[in-house]
CSV table of C-alpha atoms and ligand atoms in Angstrom, one decimal:
chain,number,residue,atom,x,y,z
A,1,UNK,CA,25.7,-0.9,7.6
A,2,UNK,CA,27.7,-2.9,5.3
A,3,UNK,CA,28.4,1.0,3.0
A,4,UNK,CA,30.1,-1.0,-0.1
A,5,UNK,CA,32.0,1.3,-2.4
A,6,UNK,CA,32.7,0.0,-6.4
A,7,UNK,CA,35.4,1.2,-8.9
A,8,UNK,CA,34.8,1.2,-12.1
A,9,UNK,CA,37.5,1.5,-15.1
A,10,UNK,CA,36.0,2.4,-19.0
A,11,UNK,CA,34.8,-0.4,-20.9
A,12,UNK,CA,38.5,-1.9,-22.8
A,13,UNK,CA,36.1,-2.4,-25.5
A,14,UNK,CA,33.3,-3.4,-27.3
A,15,UNK,CA,30.7,-5.6,-24.6
A,16,UNK,CA,30.4,-8.9,-26.2
A,17,UNK,CA,28.1,-11.6,-24.3
A,18,UNK,CA,25.0,-13.4,-24.0
A,19,UNK,CA,23.2,-13.1,-20.6
A,20,UNK,CA,20.7,-14.3,-18.3
A,21,UNK,CA,19.6,-11.8,-15.7
A,22,UNK,CA,18.0,-12.5,-12.8
A,23,UNK,CA,13.8,-13.2,-12.2
A,24,UNK,CA,11.6,-10.1,-11.9
A,25,UNK,CA,11.4,-8.7,-8.7
A,26,UNK,CA,7.8,-7.1,-9.0
A,27,UNK,CA,6.5,-11.0,-9.9
A,28,UNK,CA,8.8,-13.0,-6.6
A,29,UNK,CA,6.9,-11.1,-4.0
A,30,UNK,CA,3.3,-11.7,-5.8
A,31,UNK,CA,4.3,-14.9,-6.3
A,32,UNK,CA,5.0,-16.1,-2.3
A,33,UNK,CA,2.3,-14.1,-1.4
A,34,UNK,CA,-0.4,-15.5,-3.4
A,35,UNK,CA,0.7,-19.2,-2.6
A,36,UNK,CA,1.7,-18.4,0.8
A,37,UNK,CA,-2.6,-17.7,1.1
A,38,UNK,CA,-3.7,-20.9,-1.4
A,39,UNK,CA,-4.5,-24.0,-0.6
A,40,UNK,CA,-1.9,-26.7,-1.3
A,41,UNK,CA,1.9,-26.5,-2.7
A,42,UNK,CA,3.4,-24.1,-5.3
A,43,UNK,CA,6.1,-24.5,-6.8
A,44,UNK,CA,7.8,-21.1,-7.5
A,45,UNK,CA,10.4,-21.0,-10.8
A,46,UNK,CA,12.9,-18.2,-11.2
A,47,UNK,CA,12.4,-16.7,-7.9
A,48,UNK,CA,14.9,-13.6,-7.2
A,49,UNK,CA,17.3,-14.2,-4.9
A,50,UNK,CA,17.7,-10.3,-3.6
A,51,UNK,CA,17.2,-8.9,-0.4
A,52,UNK,CA,13.9,-7.3,-1.3
A,53,UNK,CA,11.7,-10.8,-2.1
A,54,UNK,CA,13.3,-13.2,0.4
A,55,UNK,CA,12.3,-10.6,2.9
A,56,UNK,CA,8.9,-11.1,1.8
A,57,UNK,CA,9.2,-14.9,2.0
A,58,UNK,CA,10.9,-14.5,5.3
A,59,UNK,CA,7.7,-12.7,6.2
A,60,UNK,CA,5.4,-14.8,5.4
A,61,UNK,CA,7.4,-18.0,6.8
A,62,UNK,CA,7.5,-15.9,10.3
A,63,UNK,CA,3.5,-16.3,10.0
A,64,UNK,CA,3.2,-20.0,9.4
A,65,UNK,CA,4.3,-20.8,5.8
A,66,UNK,CA,5.9,-23.7,5.1
A,67,UNK,CA,8.9,-22.3,2.7
A,68,UNK,CA,11.3,-24.9,0.6
A,69,UNK,CA,14.2,-23.3,-1.3
A,70,UNK,CA,14.7,-26.5,-2.6
A,71,UNK,CA,17.5,-25.2,-5.4
A,72,UNK,CA,18.9,-21.7,-6.3
A,73,UNK,CA,15.9,-19.9,-7.9
A,74,UNK,CA,13.3,-22.3,-6.7
A,75,UNK,CA,10.8,-22.3,-3.7
A,76,UNK,CA,7.9,-24.7,-2.9
A,77,UNK,CA,5.3,-22.6,-0.6
A,78,UNK,CA,2.6,-24.1,1.3
A,79,UNK,CA,-0.2,-22.4,1.5
A,80,UNK,CA,-2.1,-22.1,4.3
A,81,UNK,CA,-5.2,-20.8,2.6
A,82,UNK,CA,-6.7,-17.3,3.2
A,83,UNK,CA,-7.6,-17.6,7.1
A,84,UNK,CA,-4.5,-19.7,7.8
A,85,UNK,CA,-2.0,-17.2,8.7
A,86,UNK,CA,-1.1,-17.1,12.3
A,87,UNK,CA,0.0,-14.3,14.5
A,88,UNK,CA,3.9,-13.7,13.9
A,89,UNK,CA,4.4,-12.3,17.8
A,90,UNK,CA,6.9,-9.3,16.7
A,91,UNK,CA,7.5,-6.8,14.2
A,92,UNK,CA,7.8,-8.3,10.5
A,93,UNK,CA,11.0,-6.8,8.5
A,94,UNK,CA,10.6,-5.7,4.9
A,95,UNK,CA,14.2,-4.7,4.6
A,96,UNK,CA,14.8,-2.2,2.1
A,97,UNK,CA,11.4,-2.8,0.1
A,98,UNK,CA,8.6,-0.9,-0.7
A,99,UNK,CA,6.8,-3.5,-2.3
A,100,UNK,CA,7.2,-5.7,0.8
A,101,UNK,CA,5.4,-3.0,3.0
A,102,UNK,CA,3.0,-1.9,1.0
A,103,UNK,CA,1.4,-5.4,-0.1
A,104,UNK,CA,1.8,-6.7,3.0
A,105,UNK,CA,-0.4,-3.8,4.2
A,106,UNK,CA,-3.2,-4.9,2.1
A,107,UNK,CA,-2.7,-8.2,3.3
A,108,UNK,CA,-2.3,-7.7,7.1
A,109,UNK,CA,-5.2,-5.5,6.7
A,110,UNK,CA,-7.7,-8.4,6.5
A,111,UNK,CA,-6.3,-10.9,9.3
A,112,UNK,CA,-7.8,-11.4,13.0
A,113,UNK,CA,-4.6,-10.7,14.4
A,114,UNK,CA,-2.1,-7.5,14.8
A,115,UNK,CA,1.3,-6.8,13.7
A,116,UNK,CA,3.7,-4.5,12.8
A,117,UNK,CA,5.9,-3.8,9.8
A,118,UNK,CA,9.0,-1.9,9.6
A,119,UNK,CA,12.6,-1.3,7.2
A,120,UNK,CA,15.5,0.1,6.9
A,121,UNK,CA,16.5,3.5,6.8
A,122,UNK,CA,15.6,4.3,3.6
A,123,UNK,CA,11.9,2.3,3.9
A,124,UNK,CA,11.5,4.6,6.9
A,125,UNK,CA,11.4,7.3,4.8
A,126,UNK,CA,9.0,6.1,2.3
A,127,UNK,CA,5.5,7.8,2.2
A,128,UNK,CA,2.7,5.1,3.4
A,129,UNK,CA,-0.3,7.0,3.6
A,130,UNK,CA,-1.4,6.4,-0.2
A,131,UNK,CA,-2.1,3.0,1.3
A,132,UNK,CA,-2.8,3.2,4.5
A,133,UNK,CA,-5.8,5.9,4.3
A,134,UNK,CA,-7.8,3.9,1.0
A,135,UNK,CA,-7.4,0.9,3.4
A,136,UNK,CA,-8.8,2.6,6.3
A,137,UNK,CA,-12.1,4.1,3.7
A,138,UNK,CA,-12.1,0.1,3.7
A,139,UNK,CA,-12.3,-0.2,7.2
A,140,UNK,CA,-9.0,-1.0,8.3
A,141,UNK,CA,-7.3,0.8,11.1
A,142,UNK,CA,-3.5,1.2,10.9
A,143,UNK,CA,-1.0,3.6,13.1
A,144,UNK,CA,1.7,4.9,10.8
A,145,UNK,CA,4.8,7.4,12.2
A,146,UNK,CA,3.8,10.9,12.8
A,147,UNK,CA,4.4,12.1,8.7
A,148,UNK,CA,2.6,8.8,7.8
A,149,UNK,CA,6.2,7.0,7.0
A,150,UNK,CA,6.6,3.1,8.9
A,151,UNK,CA,6.7,1.8,11.0
A,152,UNK,CA,3.2,0.5,10.8
A,153,UNK,CA,1.2,-1.0,13.4
A,154,UNK,CA,-1.9,-2.5,11.5
A,155,UNK,CA,-4.8,-3.8,14.0
A,156,UNK,CA,-6.5,-6.7,13.1
A,157,UNK,CA,-10.2,-8.0,13.5
A,158,UNK,CA,-11.3,-5.6,11.7
A,159,UNK,CA,-14.4,-6.0,8.7
A,160,UNK,CA,-13.2,-5.2,5.7
A,161,UNK,CA,-16.2,-3.9,2.7
A,162,UNK,CA,-15.2,-3.0,-1.2
A,163,UNK,CA,-15.0,0.3,-2.0
A,164,UNK,CA,-14.2,2.2,-5.8
A,165,UNK,CA,-11.0,4.1,-5.3
A,166,UNK,CA,-9.8,6.4,-7.7
A,167,UNK,CA,-6.1,6.2,-6.4
A,168,UNK,CA,-4.9,10.3,-7.5
A,169,UNK,CA,-1.1,8.0,-8.1
A,170,UNK,CA,0.1,6.1,-10.6
A,171,UNK,CA,0.9,3.0,-8.3
A,172,UNK,CA,0.9,-0.8,-8.8
A,173,UNK,CA,1.6,-0.9,-4.9
A,174,UNK,CA,-1.6,1.2,-4.0
A,175,UNK,CA,-3.3,-1.2,-7.1
A,176,UNK,CA,-2.0,-4.1,-5.0
A,177,UNK,CA,-2.7,-3.5,-1.7
A,178,UNK,CA,-6.3,-2.7,-2.1
A,179,UNK,CA,-7.1,-6.0,-4.4
A,180,UNK,CA,-5.2,-7.8,-2.0
A,181,UNK,CA,-7.2,-6.4,1.1
A,182,UNK,CA,-10.3,-6.9,-1.4
A,183,UNK,CA,-9.8,-11.1,-1.2
A,184,UNK,CA,-11.0,-10.2,2.5
A,185,UNK,CA,-13.7,-7.8,2.0
A,186,UNK,CA,-17.2,-8.0,1.6
A,187,UNK,CA,-18.7,-6.7,-1.8
A,188,UNK,CA,-16.8,-5.6,-4.5
A,189,UNK,CA,-13.0,-3.3,-4.8
A,190,UNK,CA,-12.5,-1.4,-7.6
A,191,UNK,CA,-9.0,0.8,-7.9
A,192,UNK,CA,-9.0,3.2,-10.6
A,193,UNK,CA,-5.7,4.9,-11.9
A,194,UNK,CA,-4.4,7.9,-13.8
A,195,UNK,CA,-2.1,6.0,-15.4
A,196,UNK,CA,-1.7,2.2,-15.9
A,197,UNK,CA,0.3,0.7,-14.3
A,198,UNK,CA,2.1,-3.3,-13.5
A,199,UNK,CA,-0.9,-5.6,-13.6
A,200,UNK,CA,1.0,-8.5,-11.8
A,201,UNK,CA,-1.1,-8.8,-9.0
A,202,UNK,CA,-4.3,-9.1,-10.9
A,203,UNK,CA,-2.9,-11.5,-14.0
A,204,UNK,CA,-1.8,-13.5,-10.8
A,205,UNK,CA,-4.5,-13.7,-8.6
A,206,UNK,CA,-6.7,-15.6,-12.2
A,207,UNK,CA,-3.7,-18.2,-12.1
A,208,UNK,CA,-4.2,-19.0,-8.6
A,209,UNK,CA,-8.1,-19.4,-9.4
A,210,UNK,CA,-9.2,-15.9,-8.1
A,211,UNK,CA,-11.9,-13.5,-10.7
A,212,UNK,CA,-10.7,-10.7,-11.3
A,213,UNK,CA,-12.2,-7.9,-13.7
A,214,UNK,CA,-9.0,-5.7,-15.4
A,215,UNK,CA,-7.9,-4.1,-18.2
A,216,UNK,CA,-5.3,-1.1,-18.3
A,217,UNK,CA,-5.8,1.5,-15.8
A,218,UNK,CA,-8.5,-0.7,-13.6
A,219,UNK,CA,-8.7,-3.7,-11.3
A,220,UNK,CA,-11.8,-5.2,-9.7
A,221,UNK,CA,-12.8,-8.2,-7.4
A,222,UNK,CA,-14.7,-9.1,-5.0
A,223,UNK,CA,-14.6,-11.1,-1.8
A,224,UNK,CA,-15.4,-14.8,-1.0
A,225,UNK,CA,-13.2,-16.8,-3.2
A,226,UNK,CA,-10.2,-19.5,-2.8
A,227,UNK,CA,-7.0,-19.4,-4.1
A,228,UNK,CA,-5.4,-22.7,-5.3
A,229,UNK,CA,-2.0,-23.3,-5.4
A,230,UNK,CA,-0.3,-23.3,-9.2
A,231,UNK,CA,2.9,-23.2,-10.7
A,232,UNK,CA,4.9,-19.7,-11.2
A,233,UNK,CA,7.2,-19.5,-13.7
A,234,UNK,CA,9.1,-16.3,-12.8
A,235,UNK,CA,10.2,-14.0,-16.3
A,236,UNK,CA,13.9,-12.4,-16.2
A,237,UNK,CA,13.2,-8.9,-14.3
A,238,UNK,CA,13.3,-6.1,-17.3
A,239,UNK,CA,14.2,-3.6,-14.8
A,240,UNK,CA,17.5,-5.5,-14.4
A,241,UNK,CA,18.1,-6.2,-17.8
A,242,UNK,CA,18.0,-2.2,-18.7
A,243,UNK,CA,21.6,-2.2,-16.8
A,244,UNK,CA,22.8,-3.9,-20.0
A,245,UNK,CA,20.6,-2.2,-22.7
A,246,UNK,CA,22.4,0.9,-22.1
A,247,UNK,CA,25.6,-0.4,-21.6
A,248,UNK,CA,25.5,-2.6,-24.9
A,249,UNK,CA,23.8,0.6,-26.9
A,250,UNK,CA,26.3,3.2,-25.1
A,251,UNK,CA,30.1,1.3,-25.3
A,252,UNK,CA,31.1,1.3,-29.1
A,253,UNK,CA,31.2,-2.2,-31.0
A,254,UNK,CA,29.0,-3.6,-28.8
A,255,UNK,CA,26.6,-6.4,-29.4
A,256,UNK,CA,25.0,-8.0,-25.6
A,257,UNK,CA,22.0,-11.3,-25.9
A,258,UNK,CA,19.8,-10.7,-23.1
A,259,UNK,CA,17.9,-14.2,-22.7
A,260,UNK,CA,14.1,-14.6,-21.6
A,261,UNK,CA,13.6,-11.4,-20.8
A,262,UNK,CA,9.6,-10.1,-19.0
A,263,UNK,CA,8.3,-8.0,-21.9
A,264,UNK,CA,5.0,-7.1,-20.3
A,265,UNK,CA,4.1,-4.2,-21.7
A,266,UNK,CA,3.9,-2.1,-18.4
A,267,UNK,CA,7.5,-2.3,-17.5
A,268,UNK,CA,8.6,-1.8,-21.6
A,269,UNK,CA,8.9,2.0,-21.6
A,270,UNK,CA,12.7,2.3,-21.7
A,271,UNK,CA,12.3,0.2,-24.9
A,272,UNK,CA,10.1,2.9,-26.8
A,273,UNK,CA,12.2,5.7,-25.7
A,274,UNK,CA,15.3,4.3,-26.3
A,275,UNK,CA,14.3,3.5,-29.5
A,276,UNK,CA,13.5,6.7,-30.1
A,277,UNK,CA,16.6,8.1,-29.2
A,278,UNK,CA,18.3,6.2,-32.0
A,279,UNK,CA,19.1,2.3,-29.9
A,280,UNK,CA,19.2,-0.6,-32.0
A,281,UNK,CA,17.2,-3.1,-29.9
A,282,UNK,CA,16.0,-6.2,-31.5
A,283,UNK,CA,13.3,-8.9,-30.2
A,284,UNK,CA,14.1,-12.2,-31.0
A,285,UNK,CA,12.3,-15.7,-29.8
A,286,UNK,CA,8.7,-14.0,-28.4
A,287,UNK,CA,7.3,-16.3,-26.9
A,288,UNK,CA,4.7,-16.6,-23.2
A,289,UNK,CA,6.3,-17.8,-20.1
A,290,UNK,CA,4.1,-18.4,-16.8
A,291,UNK,CA,1.8,-16.6,-18.9
A,292,UNK,CA,4.0,-13.1,-19.2
A,293,UNK,CA,5.2,-12.2,-22.5
A,294,UNK,CA,9.3,-12.8,-22.7
A,295,UNK,CA,11.6,-12.6,-25.9
A,296,UNK,CA,15.4,-12.3,-26.7
A,297,UNK,CA,17.2,-9.0,-26.7
A,298,UNK,CA,20.3,-8.4,-28.9
A,299,UNK,CA,21.0,-5.1,-28.5
A,300,UNK,CA,23.5,-3.5,-30.6
A,301,UNK,CA,25.7,-0.1,-30.0
A,302,UNK,CA,23.9,2.9,-31.5
A,303,UNK,CA,24.5,6.8,-31.0
A,304,UNK,CA,21.4,8.4,-29.1
A,305,UNK,CA,20.1,11.7,-29.6
A,306,UNK,CA,18.2,13.5,-26.4
A,307,UNK,CA,14.2,13.2,-26.7
A,308,UNK,CA,11.3,15.0,-24.5
A,309,UNK,CA,10.4,11.3,-22.8
A,310,UNK,CA,6.2,10.7,-23.7
A,311,UNK,CA,4.3,11.2,-20.0
A,312,UNK,CA,2.4,8.5,-21.4
A,313,UNK,CA,5.5,5.8,-20.9
A,314,UNK,CA,6.5,7.4,-17.3
A,315,UNK,CA,4.5,4.6,-15.2
A,316,UNK,CA,6.0,2.2,-17.4
A,317,UNK,CA,9.6,2.7,-16.9
A,318,UNK,CA,9.1,4.0,-13.6
A,319,UNK,CA,12.3,2.0,-12.3
A,320,UNK,CA,14.4,2.9,-15.1
A,321,UNK,CA,14.8,6.6,-14.8
A,322,UNK,CA,18.4,6.2,-13.1
A,323,UNK,CA,19.6,4.6,-16.3
A,324,UNK,CA,17.8,6.7,-18.3
A,325,UNK,CA,19.6,9.3,-16.6
A,326,UNK,CA,22.9,7.9,-17.9
A,327,UNK,CA,21.5,7.3,-21.6
A,328,UNK,CA,20.8,11.0,-21.6
A,329,UNK,CA,23.7,12.3,-20.1
A,330,UNK,CA,25.3,10.6,-23.3
A,331,UNK,CA,23.2,11.6,-25.9
A,332,UNK,CA,23.4,14.4,-28.3
A,333,UNK,CA,21.7,16.9,-27.4
A,334,UNK,CA,19.0,17.4,-24.2
A,335,UNK,CA,16.6,14.8,-23.0
A,336,UNK,CA,13.1,16.7,-21.2
A,337,UNK,CA,11.7,14.2,-18.5
A,338,UNK,CA,8.3,15.5,-17.0
A,339,UNK,CA,5.9,13.9,-14.8
A,340,UNK,CA,8.1,11.9,-12.8
A,341,UNK,CA,7.7,13.2,-9.3
A,342,UNK,CA,6.7,9.6,-7.7
A,343,UNK,CA,10.9,9.0,-8.4
A,344,UNK,CA,11.7,11.8,-5.8
A,345,UNK,CA,9.8,8.7,-3.2
A,346,UNK,CA,11.7,5.7,-4.7
A,347,UNK,CA,14.5,4.3,-2.7
A,348,UNK,CA,16.3,7.6,-2.8
A,349,UNK,CA,15.5,10.7,-4.5
A,350,UNK,CA,16.3,9.1,-7.4
A,351,UNK,CA,16.1,12.9,-9.3
A,352,UNK,CA,18.5,14.4,-7.0
A,353,UNK,CA,20.7,11.3,-6.8
A,354,UNK,CA,21.1,10.9,-10.3
A,355,UNK,CA,21.2,14.7,-11.3
A,356,UNK,CA,24.0,15.1,-8.5
A,357,UNK,CA,26.1,12.5,-9.8
A,358,UNK,CA,25.9,12.8,-13.2
A,359,UNK,CA,26.9,16.2,-12.7
A,360,UNK,CA,30.0,15.1,-10.4
A,361,UNK,CA,31.3,13.7,-13.9
A,362,UNK,CA,30.8,16.8,-16.3
A,363,UNK,CA,26.9,16.0,-17.3
A,364,UNK,CA,25.0,19.7,-17.5
A,365,UNK,CA,21.4,18.9,-15.9
A,366,UNK,CA,18.9,20.6,-14.7
A,367,UNK,CA,16.7,19.9,-11.8
A,368,UNK,CA,12.5,20.2,-12.0
A,369,UNK,CA,10.4,18.9,-9.1
A,370,UNK,CA,8.9,16.5,-11.8
A,371,UNK,CA,11.8,15.6,-13.5
A,372,UNK,CA,14.8,16.8,-15.3
A,373,UNK,CA,16.5,18.5,-18.6
A,374,UNK,CA,19.6,16.6,-19.3
A,375,UNK,CA,22.6,17.9,-21.7
A,376,UNK,CA,24.4,15.6,-23.5
A,377,UNK,CA,28.4,15.2,-23.2
A,378,UNK,CA,30.8,13.7,-22.4
A,379,UNK,CA,31.4,12.1,-19.1
A,380,UNK,CA,34.7,12.8,-17.0
A,381,UNK,CA,35.8,10.7,-14.2
A,382,UNK,CA,35.1,11.4,-10.3
A,383,UNK,CA,33.6,10.4,-7.1
A,384,UNK,CA,29.5,9.7,-7.4
A,385,UNK,CA,27.4,9.2,-4.2
A,386,UNK,CA,24.6,6.2,-4.8
A,387,UNK,CA,22.7,6.8,-1.0
A,388,UNK,CA,22.1,3.3,-0.6
A,389,UNK,CA,19.8,2.6,-4.2
A,390,UNK,CA,20.5,-0.3,-6.1
A,391,UNK,CA,19.4,1.1,-9.5
A,392,UNK,CA,21.5,4.5,-8.7
A,393,UNK,CA,24.7,2.6,-8.2
A,394,UNK,CA,24.1,0.3,-11.3
A,395,UNK,CA,23.7,2.8,-13.4
A,396,UNK,CA,26.6,4.7,-12.5
A,397,UNK,CA,28.5,1.8,-13.1
A,398,UNK,CA,27.1,2.1,-16.7
A,399,UNK,CA,28.5,5.6,-16.7
A,400,UNK,CA,31.4,4.5,-15.4
A,401,UNK,CA,32.4,2.2,-18.7
A,402,UNK,CA,31.7,5.3,-20.6
A,403,UNK,CA,33.5,8.1,-18.3
A,404,UNK,CA,36.8,9.1,-19.9
A,405,UNK,CA,38.6,7.9,-16.3
A,406,UNK,CA,37.5,5.8,-13.5
A,407,UNK,CA,34.6,6.3,-11.2
A,408,UNK,CA,34.3,5.3,-7.5
A,409,UNK,CA,30.8,4.6,-6.4
A,410,UNK,CA,29.5,5.1,-2.9
A,411,UNK,CA,27.4,2.7,-0.7
A,412,UNK,CA,26.7,0.0,-3.4
A,413,UNK,CA,25.6,-2.8,-0.7
A,414,UNK,CA,21.7,-2.5,-1.2
A,415,UNK,CA,22.5,-3.8,-5.2
A,416,UNK,CA,21.7,-7.5,-3.9
A,417,UNK,CA,18.6,-6.1,-2.4
A,418,UNK,CA,17.0,-6.6,-6.3
A,419,UNK,CA,20.0,-7.9,-8.5
A,420,UNK,CA,22.4,-10.5,-6.8
A,421,UNK,CA,25.1,-10.8,-8.9
A,422,UNK,CA,25.6,-7.8,-10.9
A,423,UNK,CA,29.0,-7.2,-10.4
A,424,UNK,CA,30.0,-10.7,-11.5
A,425,UNK,CA,27.6,-10.7,-14.8
A,426,UNK,CA,28.9,-6.9,-15.8
A,427,UNK,CA,32.3,-8.2,-15.5
A,428,UNK,CA,31.8,-11.3,-17.6
A,429,UNK,CA,30.1,-8.8,-20.5
A,430,UNK,CA,33.4,-7.0,-20.3
A,431,UNK,CA,32.7,-4.0,-17.6
A,432,UNK,CA,35.4,-3.0,-15.4
A,433,UNK,CA,33.3,-2.9,-12.2
A,434,UNK,CA,34.3,-4.6,-8.5
A,435,UNK,CA,34.4,-3.3,-5.2
A,436,UNK,CA,37.9,-1.9,-3.3
A,437,UNK,CA,40.9,-2.9,-5.1
B,501,S3P,C1,6.7,-2.4,-7.7
B,501,S3P,C2,5.7,-0.9,-8.2
B,501,S3P,C3,6.3,0.4,-8.3
B,501,S3P,C4,7.9,0.1,-8.7
B,501,S3P,C5,8.4,-0.9,-7.8
B,501,S3P,C6,7.5,-2.3,-8.1
B,501,S3P,C7,5.4,-3.6,-8.1
B,501,S3P,O1,6.7,1.2,-7.4
B,501,S3P,O2,9.1,1.5,-8.8
B,501,S3P,O3,9.7,-1.0,-7.7
B,501,S3P,O4,5.7,-4.4,-7.7
B,501,S3P,O5,4.3,-3.0,-7.8
B,501,S3P,P1,5.3,1.8,-7.3
B,501,S3P,O6,4.0,1.4,-7.4
B,501,S3P,O7,4.9,2.6,-5.9
B,501,S3P,O8,5.4,3.2,-8.8
């Protein structure tokens, strides 16, 4: 694997720019999946050209779906209908993407053919029983490796039936896997969550013409309908914007404008938390794009103070903890994070990776099994390891802008899974981040 390292120097002055971050990863995955299973040709605009979402597109192409890349960020998907996928004839590679693997597990459980799903070293360590077990109670047969990890062997030809599932984990991936299997099931599939998670699968199914009843924390549908092609407009990814929101907040004198950022309330927990810490973030031109709320965000430098992160925000900012660790390490006083144990099974153990890196830079962090207490203070230079985790790499790059001297970040190549062009955009905003000197 290409173990790309970055060098970052402290920002030489305020960050002032207007930026457009790439399309939302969660929405892009679902757009390709539903468009592939729909009848007719769907156009997707704002598609994320990242490693993860391209892996999903490649997998559907392997199963006979015609997918045209008509322009960067644009796809025309010639849907084959719910029963039109063909046997891939070999393992399907989900790369680094947990979303691809878990959602596909639901889709493939309903097919007439067998399939195998695999992934890279990080994905191969991630827990899959959270989807394979409830899918088994719907009638699916799926083998995992010992320990419940990939590769997954999904046996086709099993009749599925709906279940009512009270998920022990607040996970949009679990909910989505079951709802997608529910498309193929007899009767009703109901998923109830311990806390509400992102509802893109439910919203997009409705846009493709499938009736879904949903509210925060619950989704339900019945089998036996048809998906019909539609136009999908993907908003800019809030999780990618988050790195620049924190960068502008931390670097004195900064003002960044982030264009057309997706502000689905199930994604924007970080906005609430940063504002409670003292951040100056304004939403301008609120509007709807592709059925999702979007706005331009204007972020100005502001001093931060530590808080106790309300546990009800955890699921709504689950991908933003690496950058919150950086904001907290630069805030006055202590920030406490609890009930965030899911961070331990993301692309890396994000609590351990962020705590280790920020400690190297001089931060005081006490780890807990489900979170951490982070004492703010000045950051020094040093060498940190992102451990191949895209979001940890980008979070450390923002720490590099406010550290007193340069930092080196090891193992950053996976940033392209979710945020191709991050380095160029960061440089354009005034950050000194880049490859080997
Ligand atoms: C995602 C759900 C979240 C998130 C991931 C994308 C999705 O995972 O961390 O980056 O698109 O459904 P969990 O559902 O496992 O929390």
